Short mmCIF file of N, CA, C and O and ligand atoms in Angstrom, two decimals:
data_model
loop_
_atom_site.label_atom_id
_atom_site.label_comp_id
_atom_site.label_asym_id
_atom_site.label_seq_id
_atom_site.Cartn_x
_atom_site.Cartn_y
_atom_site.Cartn_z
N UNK A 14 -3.25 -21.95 2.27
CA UNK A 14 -2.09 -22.18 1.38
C UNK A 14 -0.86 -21.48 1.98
O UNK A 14 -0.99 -20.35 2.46
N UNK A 15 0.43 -22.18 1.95
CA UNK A 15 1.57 -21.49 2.38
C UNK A 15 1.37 -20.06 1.49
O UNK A 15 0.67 -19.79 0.51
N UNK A 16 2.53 -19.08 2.52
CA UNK A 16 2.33 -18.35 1.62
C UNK A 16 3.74 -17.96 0.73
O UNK A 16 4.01 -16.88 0.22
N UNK A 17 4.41 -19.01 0.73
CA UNK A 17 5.43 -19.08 -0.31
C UNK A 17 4.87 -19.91 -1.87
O UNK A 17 5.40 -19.65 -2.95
N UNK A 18 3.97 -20.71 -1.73
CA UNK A 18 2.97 -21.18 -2.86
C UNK A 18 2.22 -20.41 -3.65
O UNK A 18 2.10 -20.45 -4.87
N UNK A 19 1.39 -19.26 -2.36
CA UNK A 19 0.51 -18.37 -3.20
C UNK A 19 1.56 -17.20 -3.62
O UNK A 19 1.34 -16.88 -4.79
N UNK A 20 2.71 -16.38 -3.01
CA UNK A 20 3.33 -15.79 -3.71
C UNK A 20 3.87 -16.35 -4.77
O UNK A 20 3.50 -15.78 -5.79
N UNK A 21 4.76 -17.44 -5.01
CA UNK A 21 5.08 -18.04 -6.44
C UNK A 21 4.09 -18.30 -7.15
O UNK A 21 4.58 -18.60 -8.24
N UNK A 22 2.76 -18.40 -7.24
CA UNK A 22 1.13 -18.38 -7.86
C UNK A 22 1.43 -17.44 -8.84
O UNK A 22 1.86 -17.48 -9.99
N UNK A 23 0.93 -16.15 -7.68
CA UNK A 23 0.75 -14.92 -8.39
C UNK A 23 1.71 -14.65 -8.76
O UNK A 23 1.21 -13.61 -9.20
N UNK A 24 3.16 -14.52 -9.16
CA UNK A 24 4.73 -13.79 -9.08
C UNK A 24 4.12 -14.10 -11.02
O UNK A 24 4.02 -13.22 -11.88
N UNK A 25 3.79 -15.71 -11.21
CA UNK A 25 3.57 -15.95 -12.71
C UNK A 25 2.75 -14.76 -13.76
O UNK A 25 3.00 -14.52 -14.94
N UNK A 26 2.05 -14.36 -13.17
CA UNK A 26 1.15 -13.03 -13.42
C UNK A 26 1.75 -11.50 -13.33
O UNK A 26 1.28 -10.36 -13.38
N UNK A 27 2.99 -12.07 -13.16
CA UNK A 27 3.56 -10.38 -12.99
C UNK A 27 3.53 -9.36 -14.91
O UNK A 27 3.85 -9.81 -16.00
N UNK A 28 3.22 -8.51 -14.70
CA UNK A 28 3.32 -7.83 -15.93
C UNK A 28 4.55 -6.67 -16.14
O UNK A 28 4.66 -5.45 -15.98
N UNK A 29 5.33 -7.68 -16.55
CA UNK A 29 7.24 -7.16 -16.58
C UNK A 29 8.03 -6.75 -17.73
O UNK A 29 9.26 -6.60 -17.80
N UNK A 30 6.84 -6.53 -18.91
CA UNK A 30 8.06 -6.04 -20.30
C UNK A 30 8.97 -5.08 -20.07
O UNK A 30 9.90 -4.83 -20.83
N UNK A 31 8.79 -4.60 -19.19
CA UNK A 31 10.49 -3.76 -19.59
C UNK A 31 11.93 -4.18 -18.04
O UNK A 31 13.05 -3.67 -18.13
N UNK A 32 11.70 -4.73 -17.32
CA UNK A 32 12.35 -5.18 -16.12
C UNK A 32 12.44 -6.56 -16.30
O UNK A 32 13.49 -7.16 -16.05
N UNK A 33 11.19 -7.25 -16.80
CA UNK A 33 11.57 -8.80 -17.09
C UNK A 33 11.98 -9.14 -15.97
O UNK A 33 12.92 -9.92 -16.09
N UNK A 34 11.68 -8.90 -14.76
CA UNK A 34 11.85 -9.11 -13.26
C UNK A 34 10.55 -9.28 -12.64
O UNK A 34 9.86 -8.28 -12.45
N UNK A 35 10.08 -10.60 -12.26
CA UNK A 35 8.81 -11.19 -11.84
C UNK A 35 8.69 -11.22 -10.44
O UNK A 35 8.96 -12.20 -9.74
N UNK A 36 8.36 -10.33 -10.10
CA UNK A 36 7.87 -10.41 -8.23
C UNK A 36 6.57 -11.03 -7.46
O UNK A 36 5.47 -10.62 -7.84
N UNK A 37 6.60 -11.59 -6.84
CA UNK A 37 5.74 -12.02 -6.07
C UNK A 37 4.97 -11.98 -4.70
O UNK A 37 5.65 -12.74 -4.01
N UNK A 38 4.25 -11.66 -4.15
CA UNK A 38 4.01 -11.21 -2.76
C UNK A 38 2.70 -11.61 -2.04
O UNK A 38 1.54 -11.38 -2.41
N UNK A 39 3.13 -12.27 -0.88
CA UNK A 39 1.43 -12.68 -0.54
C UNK A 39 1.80 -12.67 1.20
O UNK A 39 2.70 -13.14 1.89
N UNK A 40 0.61 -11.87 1.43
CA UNK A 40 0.23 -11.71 3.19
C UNK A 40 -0.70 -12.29 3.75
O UNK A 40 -1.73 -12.31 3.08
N UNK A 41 -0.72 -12.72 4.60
CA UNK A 41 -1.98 -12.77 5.81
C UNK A 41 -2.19 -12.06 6.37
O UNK A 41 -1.36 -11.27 6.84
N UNK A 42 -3.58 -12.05 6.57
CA UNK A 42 -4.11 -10.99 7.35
C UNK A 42 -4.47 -11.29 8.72
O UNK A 42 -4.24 -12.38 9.25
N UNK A 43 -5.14 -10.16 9.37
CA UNK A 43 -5.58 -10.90 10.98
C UNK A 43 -6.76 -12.02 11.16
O UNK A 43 -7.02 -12.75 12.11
N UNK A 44 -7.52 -11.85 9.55
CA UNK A 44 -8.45 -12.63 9.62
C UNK A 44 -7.95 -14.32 9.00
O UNK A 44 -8.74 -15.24 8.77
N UNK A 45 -6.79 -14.35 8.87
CA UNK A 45 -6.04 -15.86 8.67
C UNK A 45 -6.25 -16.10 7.15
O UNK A 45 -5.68 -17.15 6.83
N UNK A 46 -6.98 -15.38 5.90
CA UNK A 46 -7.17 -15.21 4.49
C UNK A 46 -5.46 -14.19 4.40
O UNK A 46 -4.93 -13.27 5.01
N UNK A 47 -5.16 -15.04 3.31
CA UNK A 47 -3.84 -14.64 2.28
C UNK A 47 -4.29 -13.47 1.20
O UNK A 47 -5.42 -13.28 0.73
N UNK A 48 -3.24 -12.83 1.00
CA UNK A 48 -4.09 -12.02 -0.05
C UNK A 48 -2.65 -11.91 -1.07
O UNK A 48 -1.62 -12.28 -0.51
N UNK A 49 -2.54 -11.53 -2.26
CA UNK A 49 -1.62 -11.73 -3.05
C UNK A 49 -1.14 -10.26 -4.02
O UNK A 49 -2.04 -9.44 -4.20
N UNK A 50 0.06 -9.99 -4.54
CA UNK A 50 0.02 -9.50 -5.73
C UNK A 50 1.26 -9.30 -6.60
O UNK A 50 2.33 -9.49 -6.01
N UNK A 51 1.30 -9.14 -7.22
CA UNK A 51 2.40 -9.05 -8.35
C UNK A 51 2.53 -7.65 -9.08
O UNK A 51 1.69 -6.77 -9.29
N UNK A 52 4.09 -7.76 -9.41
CA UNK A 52 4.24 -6.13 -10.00
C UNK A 52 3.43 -5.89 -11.68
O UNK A 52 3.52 -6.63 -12.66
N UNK A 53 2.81 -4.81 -11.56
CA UNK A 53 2.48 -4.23 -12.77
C UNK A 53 2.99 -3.00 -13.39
O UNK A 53 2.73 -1.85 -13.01
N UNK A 54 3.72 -3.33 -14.34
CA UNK A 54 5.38 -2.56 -15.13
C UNK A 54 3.92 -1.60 -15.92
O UNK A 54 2.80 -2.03 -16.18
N UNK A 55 4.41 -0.38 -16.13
CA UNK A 55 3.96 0.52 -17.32
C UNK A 55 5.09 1.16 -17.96
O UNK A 55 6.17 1.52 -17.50
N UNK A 56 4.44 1.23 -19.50
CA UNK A 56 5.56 2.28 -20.41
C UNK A 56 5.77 3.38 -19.42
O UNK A 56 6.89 3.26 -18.92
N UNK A 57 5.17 4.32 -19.00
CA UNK A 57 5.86 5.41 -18.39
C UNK A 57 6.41 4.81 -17.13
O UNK A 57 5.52 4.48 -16.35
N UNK A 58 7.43 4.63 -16.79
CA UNK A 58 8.28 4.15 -15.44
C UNK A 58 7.83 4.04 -14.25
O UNK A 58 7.77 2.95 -13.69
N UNK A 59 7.58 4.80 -13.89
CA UNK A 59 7.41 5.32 -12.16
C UNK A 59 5.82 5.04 -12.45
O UNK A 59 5.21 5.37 -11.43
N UNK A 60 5.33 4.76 -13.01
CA UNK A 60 3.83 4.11 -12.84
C UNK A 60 3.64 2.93 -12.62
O UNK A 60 2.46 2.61 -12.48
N UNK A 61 4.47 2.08 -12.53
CA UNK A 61 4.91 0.92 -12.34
C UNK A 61 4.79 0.27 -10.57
O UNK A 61 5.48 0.65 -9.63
N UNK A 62 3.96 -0.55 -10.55
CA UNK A 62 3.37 -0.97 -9.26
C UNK A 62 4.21 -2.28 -8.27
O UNK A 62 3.92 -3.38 -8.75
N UNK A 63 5.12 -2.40 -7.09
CA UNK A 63 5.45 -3.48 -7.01
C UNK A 63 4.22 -4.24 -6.50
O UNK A 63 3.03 -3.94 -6.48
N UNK A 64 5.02 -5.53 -6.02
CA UNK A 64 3.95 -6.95 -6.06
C UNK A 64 3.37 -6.46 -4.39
O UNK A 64 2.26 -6.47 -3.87
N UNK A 65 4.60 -6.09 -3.96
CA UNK A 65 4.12 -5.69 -2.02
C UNK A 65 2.82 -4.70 -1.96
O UNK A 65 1.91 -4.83 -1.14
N UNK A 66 2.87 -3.92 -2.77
CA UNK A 66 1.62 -2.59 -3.12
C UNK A 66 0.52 -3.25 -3.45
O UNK A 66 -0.56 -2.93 -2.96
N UNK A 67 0.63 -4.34 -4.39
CA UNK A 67 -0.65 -5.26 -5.38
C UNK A 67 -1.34 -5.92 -3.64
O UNK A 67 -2.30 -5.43 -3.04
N UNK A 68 -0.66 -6.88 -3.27
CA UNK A 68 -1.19 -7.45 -1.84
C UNK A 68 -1.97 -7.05 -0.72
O UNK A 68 -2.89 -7.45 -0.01
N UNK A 69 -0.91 -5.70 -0.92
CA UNK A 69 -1.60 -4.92 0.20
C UNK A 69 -2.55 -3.83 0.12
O UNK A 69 -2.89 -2.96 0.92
N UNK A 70 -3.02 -4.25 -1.58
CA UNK A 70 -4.18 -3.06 -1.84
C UNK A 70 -5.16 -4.24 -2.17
O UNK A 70 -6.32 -3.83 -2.22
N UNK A 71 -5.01 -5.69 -2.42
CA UNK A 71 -6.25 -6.84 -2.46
C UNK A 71 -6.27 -6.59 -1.31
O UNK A 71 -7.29 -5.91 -1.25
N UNK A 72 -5.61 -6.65 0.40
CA UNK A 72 -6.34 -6.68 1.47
C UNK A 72 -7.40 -5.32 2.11
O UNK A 72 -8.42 -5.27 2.81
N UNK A 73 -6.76 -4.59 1.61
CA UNK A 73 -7.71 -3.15 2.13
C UNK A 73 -8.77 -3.70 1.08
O UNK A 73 -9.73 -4.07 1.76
N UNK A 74 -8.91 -3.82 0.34
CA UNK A 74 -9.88 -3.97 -0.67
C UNK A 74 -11.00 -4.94 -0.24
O UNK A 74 -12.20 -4.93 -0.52
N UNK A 75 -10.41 -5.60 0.35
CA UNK A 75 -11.04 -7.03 1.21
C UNK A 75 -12.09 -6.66 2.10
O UNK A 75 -13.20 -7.15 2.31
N UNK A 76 -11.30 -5.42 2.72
CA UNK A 76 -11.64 -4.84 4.17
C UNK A 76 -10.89 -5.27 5.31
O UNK A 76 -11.53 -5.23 6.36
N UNK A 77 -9.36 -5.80 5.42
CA UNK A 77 -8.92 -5.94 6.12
C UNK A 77 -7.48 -4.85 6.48
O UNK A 77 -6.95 -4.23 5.56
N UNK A 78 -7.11 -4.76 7.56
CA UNK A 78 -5.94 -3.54 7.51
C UNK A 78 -5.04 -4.01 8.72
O UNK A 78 -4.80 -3.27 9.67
N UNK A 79 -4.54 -5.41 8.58
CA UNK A 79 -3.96 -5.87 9.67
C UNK A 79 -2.68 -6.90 9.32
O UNK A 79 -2.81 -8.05 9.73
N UNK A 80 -1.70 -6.63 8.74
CA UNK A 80 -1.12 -8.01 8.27
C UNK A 80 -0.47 -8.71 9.47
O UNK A 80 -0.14 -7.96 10.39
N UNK A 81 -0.25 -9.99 9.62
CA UNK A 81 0.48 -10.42 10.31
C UNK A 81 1.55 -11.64 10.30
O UNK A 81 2.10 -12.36 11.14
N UNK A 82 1.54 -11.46 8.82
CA UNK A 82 2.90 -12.38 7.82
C UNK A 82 2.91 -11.95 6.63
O UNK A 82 1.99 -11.77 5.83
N UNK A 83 4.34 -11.73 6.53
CA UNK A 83 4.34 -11.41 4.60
C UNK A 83 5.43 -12.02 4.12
O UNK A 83 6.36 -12.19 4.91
N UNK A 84 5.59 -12.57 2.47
CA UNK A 84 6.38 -13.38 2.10
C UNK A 84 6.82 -12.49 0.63
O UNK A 84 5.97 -11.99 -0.11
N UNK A 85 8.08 -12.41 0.42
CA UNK A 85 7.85 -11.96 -1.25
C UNK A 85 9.17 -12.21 -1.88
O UNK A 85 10.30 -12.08 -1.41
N UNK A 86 8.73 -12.64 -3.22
CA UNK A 86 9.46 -13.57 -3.70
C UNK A 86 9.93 -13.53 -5.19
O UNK A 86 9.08 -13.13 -5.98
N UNK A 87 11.25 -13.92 -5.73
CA UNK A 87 11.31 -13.04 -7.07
C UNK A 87 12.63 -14.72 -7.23
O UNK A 87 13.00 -15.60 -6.46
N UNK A 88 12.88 -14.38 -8.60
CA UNK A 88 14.19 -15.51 -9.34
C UNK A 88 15.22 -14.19 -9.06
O UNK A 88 15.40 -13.30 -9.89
N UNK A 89 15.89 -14.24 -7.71
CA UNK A 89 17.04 -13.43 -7.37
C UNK A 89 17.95 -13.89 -7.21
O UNK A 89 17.73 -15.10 -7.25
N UNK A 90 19.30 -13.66 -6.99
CA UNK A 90 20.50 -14.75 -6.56
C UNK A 90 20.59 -14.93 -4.74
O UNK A 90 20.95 -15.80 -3.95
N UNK A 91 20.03 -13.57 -4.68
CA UNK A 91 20.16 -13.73 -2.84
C UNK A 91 18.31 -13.26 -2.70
O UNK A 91 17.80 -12.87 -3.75
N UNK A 92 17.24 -13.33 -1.22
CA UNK A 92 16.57 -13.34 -1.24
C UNK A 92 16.19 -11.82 -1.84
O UNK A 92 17.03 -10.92 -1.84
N UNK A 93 14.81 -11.64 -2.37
CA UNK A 93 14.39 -10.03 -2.37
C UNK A 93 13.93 -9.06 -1.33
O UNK A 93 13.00 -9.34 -0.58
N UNK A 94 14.67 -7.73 -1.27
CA UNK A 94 14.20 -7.25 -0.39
C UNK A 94 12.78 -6.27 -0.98
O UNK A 94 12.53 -5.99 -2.15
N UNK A 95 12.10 -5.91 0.10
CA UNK A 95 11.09 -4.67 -0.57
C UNK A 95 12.02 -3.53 -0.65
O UNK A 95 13.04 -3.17 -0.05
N UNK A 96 11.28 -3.09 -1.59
CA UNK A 96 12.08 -1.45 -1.86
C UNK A 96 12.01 -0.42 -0.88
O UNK A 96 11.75 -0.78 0.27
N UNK A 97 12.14 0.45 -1.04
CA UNK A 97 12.34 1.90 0.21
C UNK A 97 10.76 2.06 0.71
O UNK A 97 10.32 2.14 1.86
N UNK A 98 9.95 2.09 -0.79
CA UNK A 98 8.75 2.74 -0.52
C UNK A 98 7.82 1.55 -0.11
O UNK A 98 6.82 1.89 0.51
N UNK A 99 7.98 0.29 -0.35
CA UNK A 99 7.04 -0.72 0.04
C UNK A 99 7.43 -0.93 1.72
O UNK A 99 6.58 -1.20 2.56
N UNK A 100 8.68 -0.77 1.98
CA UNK A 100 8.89 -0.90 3.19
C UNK A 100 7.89 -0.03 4.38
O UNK A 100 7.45 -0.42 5.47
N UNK A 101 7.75 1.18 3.74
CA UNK A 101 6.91 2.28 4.34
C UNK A 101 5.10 1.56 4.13
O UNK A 101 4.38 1.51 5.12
N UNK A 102 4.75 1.22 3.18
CA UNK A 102 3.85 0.34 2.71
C UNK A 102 3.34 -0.86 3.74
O UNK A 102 2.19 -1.23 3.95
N UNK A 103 4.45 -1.31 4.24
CA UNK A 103 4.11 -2.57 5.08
C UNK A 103 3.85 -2.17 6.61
O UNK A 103 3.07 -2.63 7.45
N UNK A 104 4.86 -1.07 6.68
CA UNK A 104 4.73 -0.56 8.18
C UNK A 104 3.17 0.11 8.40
O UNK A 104 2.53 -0.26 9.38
N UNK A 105 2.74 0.86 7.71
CA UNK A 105 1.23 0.89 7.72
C UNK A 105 0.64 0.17 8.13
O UNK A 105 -0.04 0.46 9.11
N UNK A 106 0.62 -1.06 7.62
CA UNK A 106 -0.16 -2.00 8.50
C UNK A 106 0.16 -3.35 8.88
O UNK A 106 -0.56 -4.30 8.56
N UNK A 107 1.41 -3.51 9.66
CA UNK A 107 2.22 -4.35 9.86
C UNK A 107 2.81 -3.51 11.38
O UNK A 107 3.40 -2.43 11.40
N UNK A 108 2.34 -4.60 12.93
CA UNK A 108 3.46 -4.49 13.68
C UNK A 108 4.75 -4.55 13.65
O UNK A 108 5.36 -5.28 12.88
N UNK A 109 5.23 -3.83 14.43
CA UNK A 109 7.19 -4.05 14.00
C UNK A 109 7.89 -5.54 14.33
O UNK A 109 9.02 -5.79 13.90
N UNK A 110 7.05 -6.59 15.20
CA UNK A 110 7.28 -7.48 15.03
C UNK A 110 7.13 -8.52 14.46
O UNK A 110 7.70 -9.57 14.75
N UNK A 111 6.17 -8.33 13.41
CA UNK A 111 5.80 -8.81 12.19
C UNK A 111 7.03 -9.65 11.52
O UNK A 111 8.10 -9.10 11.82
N UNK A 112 7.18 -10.60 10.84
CA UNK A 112 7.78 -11.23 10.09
C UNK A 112 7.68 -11.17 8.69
O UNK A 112 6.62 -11.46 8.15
N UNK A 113 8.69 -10.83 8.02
CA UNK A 113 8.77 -10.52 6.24
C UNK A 113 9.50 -11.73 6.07
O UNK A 113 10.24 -11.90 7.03
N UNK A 114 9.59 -12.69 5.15
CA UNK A 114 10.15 -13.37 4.34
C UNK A 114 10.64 -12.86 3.10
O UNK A 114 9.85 -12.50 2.23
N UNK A 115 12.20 -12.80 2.88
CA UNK A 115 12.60 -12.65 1.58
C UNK A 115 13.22 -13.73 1.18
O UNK A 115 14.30 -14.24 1.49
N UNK A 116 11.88 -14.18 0.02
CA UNK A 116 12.92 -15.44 -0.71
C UNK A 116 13.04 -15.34 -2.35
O UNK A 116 12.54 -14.65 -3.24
N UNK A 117 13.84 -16.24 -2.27
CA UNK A 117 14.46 -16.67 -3.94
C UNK A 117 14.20 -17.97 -4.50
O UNK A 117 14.23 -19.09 -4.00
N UNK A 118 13.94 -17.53 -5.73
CA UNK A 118 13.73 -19.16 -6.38
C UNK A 118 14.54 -20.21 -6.36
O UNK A 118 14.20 -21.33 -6.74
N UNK A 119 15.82 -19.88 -5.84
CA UNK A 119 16.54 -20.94 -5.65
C UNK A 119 16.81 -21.55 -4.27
O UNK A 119 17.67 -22.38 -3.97
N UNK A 120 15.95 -21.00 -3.55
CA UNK A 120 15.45 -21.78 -2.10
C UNK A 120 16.42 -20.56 -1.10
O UNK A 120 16.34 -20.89 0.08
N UNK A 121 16.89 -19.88 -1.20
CA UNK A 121 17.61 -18.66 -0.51
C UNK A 121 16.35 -18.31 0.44
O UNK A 121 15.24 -18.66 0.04
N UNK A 122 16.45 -17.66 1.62
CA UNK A 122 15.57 -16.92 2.35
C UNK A 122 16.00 -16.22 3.49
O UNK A 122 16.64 -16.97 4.24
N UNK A 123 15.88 -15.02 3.92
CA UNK A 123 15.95 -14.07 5.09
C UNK A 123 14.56 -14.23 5.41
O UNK A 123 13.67 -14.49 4.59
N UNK A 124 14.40 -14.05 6.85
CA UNK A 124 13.40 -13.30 7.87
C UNK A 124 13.83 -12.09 8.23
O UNK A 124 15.01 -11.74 8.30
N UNK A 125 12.75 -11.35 8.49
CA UNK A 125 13.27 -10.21 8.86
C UNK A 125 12.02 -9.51 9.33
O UNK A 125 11.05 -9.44 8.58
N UNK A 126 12.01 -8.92 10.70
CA UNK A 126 11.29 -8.09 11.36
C UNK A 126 10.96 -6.83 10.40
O UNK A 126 11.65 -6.41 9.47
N UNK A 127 9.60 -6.28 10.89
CA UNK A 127 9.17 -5.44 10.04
C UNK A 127 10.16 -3.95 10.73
O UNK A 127 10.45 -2.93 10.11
N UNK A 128 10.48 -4.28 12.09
CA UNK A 128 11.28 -2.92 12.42
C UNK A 128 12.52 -3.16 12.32
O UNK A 128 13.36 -2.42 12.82
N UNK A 129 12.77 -4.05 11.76
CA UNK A 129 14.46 -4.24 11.23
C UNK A 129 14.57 -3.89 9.39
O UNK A 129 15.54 -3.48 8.75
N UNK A 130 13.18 -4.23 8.93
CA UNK A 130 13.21 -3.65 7.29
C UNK A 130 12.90 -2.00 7.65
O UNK A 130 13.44 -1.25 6.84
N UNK A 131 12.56 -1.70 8.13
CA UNK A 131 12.23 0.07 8.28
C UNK A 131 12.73 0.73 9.66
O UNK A 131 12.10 1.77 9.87
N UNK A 132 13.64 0.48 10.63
CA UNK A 132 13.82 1.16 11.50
C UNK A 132 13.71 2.75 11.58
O UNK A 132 14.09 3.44 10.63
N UNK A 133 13.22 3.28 12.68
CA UNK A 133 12.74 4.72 12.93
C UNK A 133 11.95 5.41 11.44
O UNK A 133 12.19 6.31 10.63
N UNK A 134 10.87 4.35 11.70
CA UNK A 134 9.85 4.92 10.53
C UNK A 134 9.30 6.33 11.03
O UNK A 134 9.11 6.94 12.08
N UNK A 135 9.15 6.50 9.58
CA UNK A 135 7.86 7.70 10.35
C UNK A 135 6.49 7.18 10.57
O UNK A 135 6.02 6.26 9.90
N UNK A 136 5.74 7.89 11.71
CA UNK A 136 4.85 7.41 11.90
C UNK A 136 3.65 8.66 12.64
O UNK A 136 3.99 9.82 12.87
N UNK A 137 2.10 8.05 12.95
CA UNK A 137 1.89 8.99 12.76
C UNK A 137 1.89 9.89 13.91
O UNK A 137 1.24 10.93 13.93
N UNK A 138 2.89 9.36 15.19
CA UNK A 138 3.26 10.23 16.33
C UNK A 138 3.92 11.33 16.22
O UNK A 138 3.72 12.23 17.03
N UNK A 139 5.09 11.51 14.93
CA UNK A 139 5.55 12.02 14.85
C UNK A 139 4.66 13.60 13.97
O UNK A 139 5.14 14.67 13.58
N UNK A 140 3.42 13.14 13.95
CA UNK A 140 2.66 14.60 13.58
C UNK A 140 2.02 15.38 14.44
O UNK A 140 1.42 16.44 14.30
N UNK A 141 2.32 14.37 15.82
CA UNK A 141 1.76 15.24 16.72
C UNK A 141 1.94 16.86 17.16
O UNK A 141 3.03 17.41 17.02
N UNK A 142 0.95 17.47 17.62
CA UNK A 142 1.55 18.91 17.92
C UNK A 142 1.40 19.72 16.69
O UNK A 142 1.50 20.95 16.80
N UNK A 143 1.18 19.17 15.50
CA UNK A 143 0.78 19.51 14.06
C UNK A 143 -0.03 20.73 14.18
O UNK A 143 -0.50 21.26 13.17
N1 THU B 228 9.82 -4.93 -7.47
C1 THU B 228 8.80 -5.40 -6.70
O1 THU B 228 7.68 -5.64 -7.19
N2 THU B 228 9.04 -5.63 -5.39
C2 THU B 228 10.26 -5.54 -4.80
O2 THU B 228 10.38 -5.85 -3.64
C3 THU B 228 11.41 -5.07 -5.56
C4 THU B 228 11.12 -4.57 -6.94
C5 THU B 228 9.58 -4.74 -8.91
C6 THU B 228 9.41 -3.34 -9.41
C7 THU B 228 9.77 -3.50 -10.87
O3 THU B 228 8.61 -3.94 -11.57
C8 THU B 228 10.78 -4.62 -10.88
O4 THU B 228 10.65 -5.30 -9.64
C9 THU B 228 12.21 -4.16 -11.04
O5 THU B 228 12.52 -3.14 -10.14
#
């Protein structure tokens, strides 16, 4: 399945009472299986899960730790980007030449390299000498 289909799938499943902002997100992995997820809002705030986190915790879950496409997708006016912390999220297990799709329901879309969404990540070279 594209994975602009299975992210708009799952985005329907988002659990949004207080943001009422429906996200959507679906990757491939190295093993060519999509994996999906959507944000889950809680009363206390910051407990609140985006859709990029949901995806990329069905693939570890899977047993896979390799993405090598991601798409994510929301009713925005311009495409969605991931947030600060999903960005760090993807670089985990995403080469920097990886491809992100940010799209919008109204057919809007960026590409964008995974080292152009996170440039000079941290990583775990930088613990060397620790
Ligand atoms: N959100 C995501 O799920 N992914 C993004 O890329 C941006 C933001 C969610 C978090 C929250 O549930 C809602 O969108 C509004 O911030």
């Amino acid at each position: 399945m594209p994975l602009y289909d299975a992210a708009c799938a799952v985005r329907e499943n988002a659990y949004v009472p207080y943001s009422r902002f429906k996200v959507g997100a679906a990757l491939r992995a190295a093993s060519g299986a999509v994996y999906t997820g959507c944000n889950v809002e809680n009363v206390a705030y910051p407990e609140g899960t985006c859709a990029e986190a949901g995806a990329i915790a069905a693939m570890v879950a899977a047993g896979e730790t390799v993405i090598t496409e991601m798409l994510v997708v929301a009713d925005s006016p311009s495409p969605v980007p991931p947030c600060g912390g999903c960005r760090q999220k993807i670089v985990e297990f995403a080469a920097g030449d990886v491809q992100v799709t940010l799209a919008a329901l109204n057919g809007a879309r960026r590409v964008m390299r995974v080292d152009e969404l996170l440039p000079g990540a941290f990583g775990a070279g930088h613990m060397d000498g620790a």
